[in-house]
XYZ file of C-alpha atoms in Angstrom:
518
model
C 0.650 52.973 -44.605
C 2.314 49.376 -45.191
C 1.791 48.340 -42.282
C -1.925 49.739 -41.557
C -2.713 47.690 -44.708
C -1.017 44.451 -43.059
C -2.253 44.900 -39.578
C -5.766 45.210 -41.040
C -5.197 42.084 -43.279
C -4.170 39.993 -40.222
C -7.155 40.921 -38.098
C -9.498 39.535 -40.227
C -7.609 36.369 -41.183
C -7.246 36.370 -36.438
C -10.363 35.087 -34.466
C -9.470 36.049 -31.195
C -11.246 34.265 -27.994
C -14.253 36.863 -28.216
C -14.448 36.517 -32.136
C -17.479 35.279 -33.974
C -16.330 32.809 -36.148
C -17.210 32.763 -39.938
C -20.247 30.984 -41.800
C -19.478 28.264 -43.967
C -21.515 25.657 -45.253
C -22.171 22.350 -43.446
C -20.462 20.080 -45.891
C -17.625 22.426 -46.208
C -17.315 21.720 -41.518
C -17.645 18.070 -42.174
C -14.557 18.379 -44.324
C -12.583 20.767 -42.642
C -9.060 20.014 -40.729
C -7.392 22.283 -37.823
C -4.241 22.262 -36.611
C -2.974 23.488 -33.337
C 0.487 24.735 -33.125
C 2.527 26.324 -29.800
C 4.902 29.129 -29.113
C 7.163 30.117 -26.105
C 7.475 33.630 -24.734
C 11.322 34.230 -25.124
C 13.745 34.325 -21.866
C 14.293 37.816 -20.987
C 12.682 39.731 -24.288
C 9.186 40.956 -23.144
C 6.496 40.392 -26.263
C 9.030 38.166 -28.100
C 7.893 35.004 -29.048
C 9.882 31.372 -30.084
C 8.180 29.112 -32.231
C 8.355 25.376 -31.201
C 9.895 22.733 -33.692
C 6.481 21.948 -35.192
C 5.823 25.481 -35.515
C 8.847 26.366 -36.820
C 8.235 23.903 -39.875
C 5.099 25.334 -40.480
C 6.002 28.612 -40.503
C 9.070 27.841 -42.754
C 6.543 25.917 -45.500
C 4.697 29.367 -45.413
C 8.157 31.292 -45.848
C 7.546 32.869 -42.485
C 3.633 34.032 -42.765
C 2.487 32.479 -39.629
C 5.699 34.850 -37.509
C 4.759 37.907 -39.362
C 1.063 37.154 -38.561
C 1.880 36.398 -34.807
C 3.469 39.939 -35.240
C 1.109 42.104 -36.502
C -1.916 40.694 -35.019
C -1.950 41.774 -31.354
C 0.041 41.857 -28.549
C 2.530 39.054 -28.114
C 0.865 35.607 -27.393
C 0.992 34.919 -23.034
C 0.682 31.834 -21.388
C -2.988 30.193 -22.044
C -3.648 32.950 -24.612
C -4.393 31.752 -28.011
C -5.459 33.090 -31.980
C -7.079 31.592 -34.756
C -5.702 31.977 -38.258
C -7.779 31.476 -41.229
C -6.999 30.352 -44.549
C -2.978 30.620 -44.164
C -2.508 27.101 -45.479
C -4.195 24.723 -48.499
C -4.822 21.402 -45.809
C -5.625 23.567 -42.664
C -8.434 25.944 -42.764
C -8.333 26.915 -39.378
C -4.668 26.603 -37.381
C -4.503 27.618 -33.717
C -1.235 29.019 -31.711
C -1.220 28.858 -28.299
C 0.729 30.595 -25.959
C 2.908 28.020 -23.440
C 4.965 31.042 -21.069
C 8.364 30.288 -20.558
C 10.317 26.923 -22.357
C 12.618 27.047 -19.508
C 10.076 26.113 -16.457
C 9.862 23.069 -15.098
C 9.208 21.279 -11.569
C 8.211 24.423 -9.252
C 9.170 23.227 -5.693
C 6.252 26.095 -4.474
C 3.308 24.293 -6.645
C 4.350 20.741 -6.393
C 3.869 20.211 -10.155
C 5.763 20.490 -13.494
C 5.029 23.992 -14.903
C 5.796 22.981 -18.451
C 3.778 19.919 -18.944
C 0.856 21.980 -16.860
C 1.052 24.797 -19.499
C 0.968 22.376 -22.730
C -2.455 20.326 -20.996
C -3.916 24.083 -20.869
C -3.162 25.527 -24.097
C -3.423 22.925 -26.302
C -6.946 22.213 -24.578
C -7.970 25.523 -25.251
C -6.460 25.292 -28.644
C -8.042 22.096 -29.842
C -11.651 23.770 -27.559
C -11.448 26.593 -30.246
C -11.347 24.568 -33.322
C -14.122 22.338 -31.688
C -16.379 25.406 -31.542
C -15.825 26.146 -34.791
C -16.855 22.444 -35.642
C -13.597 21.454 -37.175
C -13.424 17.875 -36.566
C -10.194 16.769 -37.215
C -7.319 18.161 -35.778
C -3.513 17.403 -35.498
C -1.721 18.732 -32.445
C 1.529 20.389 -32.187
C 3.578 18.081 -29.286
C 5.482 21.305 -28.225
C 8.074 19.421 -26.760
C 6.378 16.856 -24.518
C 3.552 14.646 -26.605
C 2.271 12.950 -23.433
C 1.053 16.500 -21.826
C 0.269 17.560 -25.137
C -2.413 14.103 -25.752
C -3.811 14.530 -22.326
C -4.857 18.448 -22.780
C -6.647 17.598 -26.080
C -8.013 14.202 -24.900
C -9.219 15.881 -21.635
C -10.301 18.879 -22.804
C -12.669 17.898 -25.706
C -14.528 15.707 -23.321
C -17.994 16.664 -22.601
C -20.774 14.625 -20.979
C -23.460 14.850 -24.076
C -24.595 11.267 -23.755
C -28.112 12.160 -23.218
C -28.529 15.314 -24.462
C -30.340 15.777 -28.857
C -27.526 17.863 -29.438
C -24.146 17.004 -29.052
C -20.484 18.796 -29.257
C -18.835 18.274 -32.464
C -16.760 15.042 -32.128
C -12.844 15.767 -32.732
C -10.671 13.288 -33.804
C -6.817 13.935 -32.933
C -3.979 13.464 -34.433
C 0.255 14.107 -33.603
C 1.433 16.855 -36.005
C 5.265 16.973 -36.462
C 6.883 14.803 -33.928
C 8.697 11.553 -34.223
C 7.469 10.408 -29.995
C 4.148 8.588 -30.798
C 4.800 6.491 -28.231
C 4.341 9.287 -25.772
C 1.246 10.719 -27.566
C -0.142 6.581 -27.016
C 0.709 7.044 -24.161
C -0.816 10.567 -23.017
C -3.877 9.353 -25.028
C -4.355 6.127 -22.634
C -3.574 8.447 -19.756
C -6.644 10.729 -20.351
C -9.443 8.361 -21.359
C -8.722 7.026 -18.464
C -9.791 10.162 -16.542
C -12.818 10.147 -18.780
C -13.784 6.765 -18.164
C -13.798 7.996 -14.826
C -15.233 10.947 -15.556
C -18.085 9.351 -17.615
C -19.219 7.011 -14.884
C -18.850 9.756 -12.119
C -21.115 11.901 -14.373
C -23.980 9.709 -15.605
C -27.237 10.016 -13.605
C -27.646 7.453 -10.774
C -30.889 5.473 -12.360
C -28.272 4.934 -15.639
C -25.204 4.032 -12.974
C -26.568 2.099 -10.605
C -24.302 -1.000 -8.935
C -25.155 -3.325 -11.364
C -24.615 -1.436 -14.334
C -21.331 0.392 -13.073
C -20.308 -3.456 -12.438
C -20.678 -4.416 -16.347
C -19.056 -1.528 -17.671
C -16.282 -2.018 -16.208
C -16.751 -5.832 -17.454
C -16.944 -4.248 -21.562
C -14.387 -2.309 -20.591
C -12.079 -5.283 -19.931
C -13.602 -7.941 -21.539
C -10.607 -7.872 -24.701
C -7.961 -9.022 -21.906
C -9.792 -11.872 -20.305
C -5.967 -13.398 -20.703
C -4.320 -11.269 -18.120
C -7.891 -10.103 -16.088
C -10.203 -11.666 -13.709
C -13.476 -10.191 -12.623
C -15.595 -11.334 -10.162
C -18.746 -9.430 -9.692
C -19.897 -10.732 -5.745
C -23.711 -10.781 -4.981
C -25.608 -9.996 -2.397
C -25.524 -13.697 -0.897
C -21.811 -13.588 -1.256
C -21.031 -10.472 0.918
C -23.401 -12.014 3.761
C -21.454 -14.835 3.485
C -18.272 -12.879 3.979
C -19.940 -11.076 7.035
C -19.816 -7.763 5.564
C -21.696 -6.271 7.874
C -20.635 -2.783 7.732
C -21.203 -3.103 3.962
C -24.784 -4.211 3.910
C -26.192 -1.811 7.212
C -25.715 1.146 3.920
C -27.040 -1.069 1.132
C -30.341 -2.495 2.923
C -32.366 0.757 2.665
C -31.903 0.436 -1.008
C -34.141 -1.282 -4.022
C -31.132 -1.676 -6.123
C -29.111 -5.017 -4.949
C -25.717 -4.548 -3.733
C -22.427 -5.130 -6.511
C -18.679 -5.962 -4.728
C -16.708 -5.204 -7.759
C -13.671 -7.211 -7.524
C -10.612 -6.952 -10.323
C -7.842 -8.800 -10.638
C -4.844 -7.537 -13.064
C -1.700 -10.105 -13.577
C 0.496 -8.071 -15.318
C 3.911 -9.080 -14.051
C 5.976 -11.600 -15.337
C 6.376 -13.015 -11.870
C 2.976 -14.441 -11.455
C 3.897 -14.503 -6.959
C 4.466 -10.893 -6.867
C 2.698 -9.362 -4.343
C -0.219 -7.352 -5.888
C -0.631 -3.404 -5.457
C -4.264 -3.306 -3.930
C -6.753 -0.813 -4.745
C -10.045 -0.121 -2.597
C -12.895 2.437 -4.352
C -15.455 3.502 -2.710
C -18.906 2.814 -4.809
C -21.749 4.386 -3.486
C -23.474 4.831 -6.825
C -26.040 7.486 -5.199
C -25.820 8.837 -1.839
C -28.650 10.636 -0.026
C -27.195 10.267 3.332
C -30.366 7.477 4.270
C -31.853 8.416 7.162
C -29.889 11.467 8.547
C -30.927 12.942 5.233
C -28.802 15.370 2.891
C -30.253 18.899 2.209
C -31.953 18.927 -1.557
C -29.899 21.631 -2.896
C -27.049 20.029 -4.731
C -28.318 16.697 -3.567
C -27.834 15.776 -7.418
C -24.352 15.877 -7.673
C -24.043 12.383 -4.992
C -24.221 10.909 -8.452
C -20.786 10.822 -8.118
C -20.284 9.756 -4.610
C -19.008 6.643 -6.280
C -15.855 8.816 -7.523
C -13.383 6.014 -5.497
C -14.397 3.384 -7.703
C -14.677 5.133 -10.892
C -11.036 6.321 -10.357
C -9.720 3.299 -9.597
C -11.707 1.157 -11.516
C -10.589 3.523 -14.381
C -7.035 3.215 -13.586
C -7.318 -0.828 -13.767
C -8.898 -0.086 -16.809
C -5.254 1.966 -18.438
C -3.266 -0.283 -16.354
C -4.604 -3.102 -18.523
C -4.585 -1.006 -21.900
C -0.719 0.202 -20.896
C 0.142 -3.552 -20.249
C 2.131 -2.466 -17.152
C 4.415 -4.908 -15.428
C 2.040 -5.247 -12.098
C -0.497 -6.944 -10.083
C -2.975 -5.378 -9.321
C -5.931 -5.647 -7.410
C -9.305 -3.615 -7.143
C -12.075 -3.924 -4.993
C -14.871 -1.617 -5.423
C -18.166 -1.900 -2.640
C -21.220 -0.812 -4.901
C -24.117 -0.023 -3.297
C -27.194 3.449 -3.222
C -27.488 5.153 0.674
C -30.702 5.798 0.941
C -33.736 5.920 3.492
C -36.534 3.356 3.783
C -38.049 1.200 6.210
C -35.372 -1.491 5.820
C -32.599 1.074 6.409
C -30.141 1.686 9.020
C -31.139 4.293 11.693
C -28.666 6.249 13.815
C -27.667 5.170 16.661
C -27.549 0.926 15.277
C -25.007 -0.867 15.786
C -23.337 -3.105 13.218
C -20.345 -5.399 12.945
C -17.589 -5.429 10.345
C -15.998 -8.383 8.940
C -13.126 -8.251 10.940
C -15.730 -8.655 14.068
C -15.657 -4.940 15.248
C -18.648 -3.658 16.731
C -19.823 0.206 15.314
C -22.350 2.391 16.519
C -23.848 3.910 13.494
C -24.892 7.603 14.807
C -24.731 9.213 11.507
C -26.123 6.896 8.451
C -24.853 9.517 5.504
C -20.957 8.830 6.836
C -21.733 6.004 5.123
C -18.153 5.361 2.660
C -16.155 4.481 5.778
C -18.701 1.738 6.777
C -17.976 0.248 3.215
C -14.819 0.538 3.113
C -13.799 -1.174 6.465
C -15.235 -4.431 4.932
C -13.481 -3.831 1.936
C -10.156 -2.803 3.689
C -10.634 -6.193 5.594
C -11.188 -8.271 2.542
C -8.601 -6.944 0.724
C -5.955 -8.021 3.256
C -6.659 -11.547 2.728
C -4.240 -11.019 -0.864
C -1.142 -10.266 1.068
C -0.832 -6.798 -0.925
C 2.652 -5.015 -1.100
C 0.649 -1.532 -0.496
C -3.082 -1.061 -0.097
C -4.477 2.247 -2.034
C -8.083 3.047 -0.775
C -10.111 6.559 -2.852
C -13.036 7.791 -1.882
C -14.891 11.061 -1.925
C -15.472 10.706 1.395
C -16.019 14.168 3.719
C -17.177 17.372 2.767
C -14.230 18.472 5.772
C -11.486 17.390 2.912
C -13.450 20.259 0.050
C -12.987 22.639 3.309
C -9.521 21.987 4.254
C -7.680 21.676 0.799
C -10.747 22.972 -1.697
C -9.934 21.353 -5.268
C -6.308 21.836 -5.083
C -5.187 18.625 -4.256
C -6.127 15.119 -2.763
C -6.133 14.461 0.886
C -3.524 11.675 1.146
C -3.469 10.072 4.770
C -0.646 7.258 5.162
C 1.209 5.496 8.030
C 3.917 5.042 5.570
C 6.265 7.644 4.503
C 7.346 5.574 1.323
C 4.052 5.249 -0.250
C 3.547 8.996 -0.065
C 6.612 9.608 -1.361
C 5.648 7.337 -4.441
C 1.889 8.881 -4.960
C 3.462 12.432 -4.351
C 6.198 11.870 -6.841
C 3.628 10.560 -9.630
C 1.357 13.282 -8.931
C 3.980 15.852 -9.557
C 3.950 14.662 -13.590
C 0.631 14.354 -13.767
C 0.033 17.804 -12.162
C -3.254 15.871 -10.542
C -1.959 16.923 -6.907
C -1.785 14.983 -3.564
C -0.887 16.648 -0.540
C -0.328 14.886 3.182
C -2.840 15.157 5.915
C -2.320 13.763 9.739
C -3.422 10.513 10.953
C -2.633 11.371 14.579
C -3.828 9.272 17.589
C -5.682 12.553 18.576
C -8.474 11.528 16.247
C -8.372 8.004 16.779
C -9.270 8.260 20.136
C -12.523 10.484 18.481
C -13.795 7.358 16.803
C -12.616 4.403 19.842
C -14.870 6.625 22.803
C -17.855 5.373 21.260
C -21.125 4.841 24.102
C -22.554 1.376 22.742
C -19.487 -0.201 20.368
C -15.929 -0.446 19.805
C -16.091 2.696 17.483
C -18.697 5.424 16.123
C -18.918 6.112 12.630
C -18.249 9.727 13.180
C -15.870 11.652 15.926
C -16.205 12.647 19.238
C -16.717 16.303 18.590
C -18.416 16.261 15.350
C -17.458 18.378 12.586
C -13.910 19.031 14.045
C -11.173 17.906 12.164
C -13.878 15.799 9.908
C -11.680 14.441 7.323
C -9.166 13.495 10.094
C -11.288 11.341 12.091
C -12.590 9.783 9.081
C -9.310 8.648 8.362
C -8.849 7.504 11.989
C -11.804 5.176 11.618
C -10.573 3.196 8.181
C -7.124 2.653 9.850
C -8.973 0.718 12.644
C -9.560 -2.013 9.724
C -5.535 -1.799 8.816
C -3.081 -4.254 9.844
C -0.993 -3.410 6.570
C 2.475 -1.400 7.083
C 1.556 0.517 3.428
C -1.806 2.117 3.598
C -3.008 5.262 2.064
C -6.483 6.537 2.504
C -6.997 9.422 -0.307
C -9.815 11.475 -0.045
C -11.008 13.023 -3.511
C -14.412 15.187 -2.220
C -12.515 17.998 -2.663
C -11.289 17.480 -6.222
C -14.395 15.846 -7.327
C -15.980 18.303 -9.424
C -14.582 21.341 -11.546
C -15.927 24.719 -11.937
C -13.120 26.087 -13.947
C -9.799 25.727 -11.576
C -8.233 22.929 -13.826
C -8.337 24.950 -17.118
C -8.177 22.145 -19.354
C -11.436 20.080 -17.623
C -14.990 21.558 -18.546
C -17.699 21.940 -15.817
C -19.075 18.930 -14.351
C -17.441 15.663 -12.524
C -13.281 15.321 -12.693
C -12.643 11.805 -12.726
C -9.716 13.232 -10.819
C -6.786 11.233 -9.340
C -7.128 8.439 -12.260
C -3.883 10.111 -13.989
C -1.943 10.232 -10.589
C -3.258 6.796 -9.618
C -2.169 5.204 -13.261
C 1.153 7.069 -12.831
C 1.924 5.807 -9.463
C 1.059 2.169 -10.552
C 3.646 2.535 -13.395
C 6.261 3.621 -11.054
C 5.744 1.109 -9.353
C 5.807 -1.729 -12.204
C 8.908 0.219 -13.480
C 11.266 0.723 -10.183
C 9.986 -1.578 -7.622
């Protein structure tokens, strides 16, 4: 009969995920503090649970209510699972546990990722998502052993594009609970609004982000570190001076004037160290100009400027992290789109490095940009060139969201981008750059190359590649393509529904290791 009477006391102070949660007045929400808390499942005892050190506090202030709640409330807490306890202490109304699986796991070989800091991101996102929908808006976060992974799956999981919508998501402030490493909570936090920085721009609808205005946010952005940054936003007249051809055959069937976005970060002591150089591409809308996309889902080339958002973005944490690097960004900014003025297939145009290409499909557009970038951008003498763009629907086939498309002709600079992507669970994973498709793109009728291969949609992603490294003399070059990872439905658990801002994290990560090891 005891425990009836407890088990029935704990399932109304437990809001489960399919719970309504309780009425309250709105002054009473304004005022109201959450806290999010974590528990392992234990090695070897199925249903038993082990609180983490922040957990264990609590629980101890509360002379073990929160383990004997845990107990009696359900089934033991799984990986991802969470509860909602009401009421169990005087400063926080609402406290969340979340279930992180096994303390024990850690890099998994298989998945190319670190299980453990994967499982914090997820459940303290969906722990700090709970106490959002209940409009808590404050809430301190358990660090449950790693405060970086902990930041970055509350920071990235209570973003939500509500810029232009009348009613918004509650805003949540967040806040360490019970942890002496601030510096890696800083540090997590940076980490994530970068990837919604990213996100943010990638989001926003095209007549809000055109070239010009993607151009000066990124110039607020930076505009506290005029010290250590340099921006140089190139017109129109400027990029026909630098015989961008390539560039402006896209931008000329456009209204909106073309933007080359170009960064400069001096961040190392040694003022003659070779920057790191990174290339984004920026097409700010993309309806594929005169060989026209289909409507349906036309919308979402909003984000066909995901290259430079990422990398811009990156520049942007870089900056804030004060890393010990040079870097350098170049972002093309321009719309695709069909008018009288615009290209038409089967044109031929001519790069800045002087090679001729026959244009016989206007919307695969991003490589055109991109060679003039690539070309520019070797002028700086970079120690490794890192160029991002969402650039063929082949890459969404061949690897789907799991990972970026990484093609290299150097097997240390994967090494480096695989290594940081690993931490940052934000995945990369090698595809070939084979002569096979670079003699699809050089057998081209009227030029030295064609802006798409031989035999069409084979091997798509491939001979995209194939193309940008005709515009590489560099011996460190990596070409990532992010189409595939540009968007999330629900496979990252701890990203809502709409535009990524995926690799920023891997991209800031790889920059650090960089500063940091050489």
């Amino acid at each position: 009969m005891t425990m009836l009477l407890l088990r029935r006391a704990a399932q109304a102070a437990v809001r489960t995920n399919q719970s309504r949660s309780f009425s309250a007045s709105q002054t009473h929400l304004n005022h109201r503090k959450g806290l999010v808390l974590g528990v392992f499942e234990k090695e070897g005892e199925e249903g038993s649970l082990h609180l983490t050190e922040a957990a264990a506090g609590f629980d101890q202030s509360l002379s073990g209510k929160l383990s004997e709640l845990l107990k009696i409330s359900g089934p033991a807490l799984k990986k991802g699972k969470s509860r909602v306890f009401y009421g169990i202490h005087k400063d926080f109304p609402c406290v969340a546990v979340v279930g992180l699986g096994k303390s024990s796991a850690g890099v998994c070989g298989t998945e190319n990722w670190d299980v453990s800091k994967e499982s914090i991101r997820q459940a303290v996102s969906a722990g700090c998502r709970l106490l959002q929908d209940l409009e808590v808006n404050h809430v301190q976060v358990d660090a449950c052993g790693d405060a970086q992974s902990a930041a970055e799956g509350a920071t990235l999981g209570l973003f939500q594009y509500d810029q232009l919508k009348s009613k918004k998501k509650t805003k949540v402030t967040t806040q360490l609970h019970g942890s002496a490493d601030s510096a890696g909570w800083e540090k997590g936090l940076m980490y994530a609004e970068g990837q919604n920085l990213a996100r943010l721009l990638m989001e926003a609808p095209a007549n809000h982000i055109t070239p010009t205005a993607f151009a000066n946010t990124i110039e607020e952005k930076l505009a506290a570190h005029a010290e250590r940054v340099t921006i140089n936003k190139r017109s129109q007249a400027w990029i026909e001076e630098q015989q961008m051809g390539a560039f402006l055959s896209v931008s000329k069937g456009s209204e909106e004037p073309p933007v080359f976005l170009e960064l400069h970060y001096n961040g190392s002591p040694d003022s003659t160290q070779a920057p790191l150089l990174l290339v984004g591409k920026g097409i700010t809308f993309d309806s594929g100009g005169i060989s026209l996309k289909p409507s349906p889902s036309m919308d979402a080339m909003r984000a066909d400027m995901g290259g430079a958002a990422t990398v811009c973005a990156s520049i942007v944490t870089a900056v804030a992290l004060k890393l010990p690097i040079n870097i350098i960004g170049l972002a093309p900014l321009c719309e695709n789109m069909p008018s009288g003025k615009a290209t038409k297939p089967g044109d031929v145009v001519t790069a800045k490095n002087g090679k001729t290409i026959q244009v016989d499909n206007t919307d695969a557009e991003g490589r055109l940009i991109l060679a003039d970038a690539l070309c520019y951008g070797h002028t700086f003498n970079p120690r490794a060139i890192v160029n991002v763009a969402t650039l063929t629907g082949a890459m969404d086939v061949a690897l789907g969201s799991a990972a970026t498309g990484v093609f290299t002709n150097s097997d240390w600079l994967y090494e480096q981008l695989h290594k940081a992507s690993v931490v940052t669970g934000d995945r990369v994973w090698r595809m070939p750059l084979f002569q096979h498709y670079t003699r699809q793109v050089t057998d081209s009728q009227l030029a030295d190359l064609n802006n798409i291969g031989k035999y069409s949609r084979s091997g798509g992603a491939c001979t995209a590649a194939a193309f940008l490294r005709e515009f590489v003399t560099a011996p460190h070059w990596a070409h990532l393509d992010i189409a595939g990872v540009m968007s999330n439905k629900d496979e990252v658990p701890y990203l809502r529904k709409g535009m990524s801002g995926r690799p920023t994290r891997t991209l800031v990560e790889f920059a650090a290791g960089l500063a940091h090891n050489g």
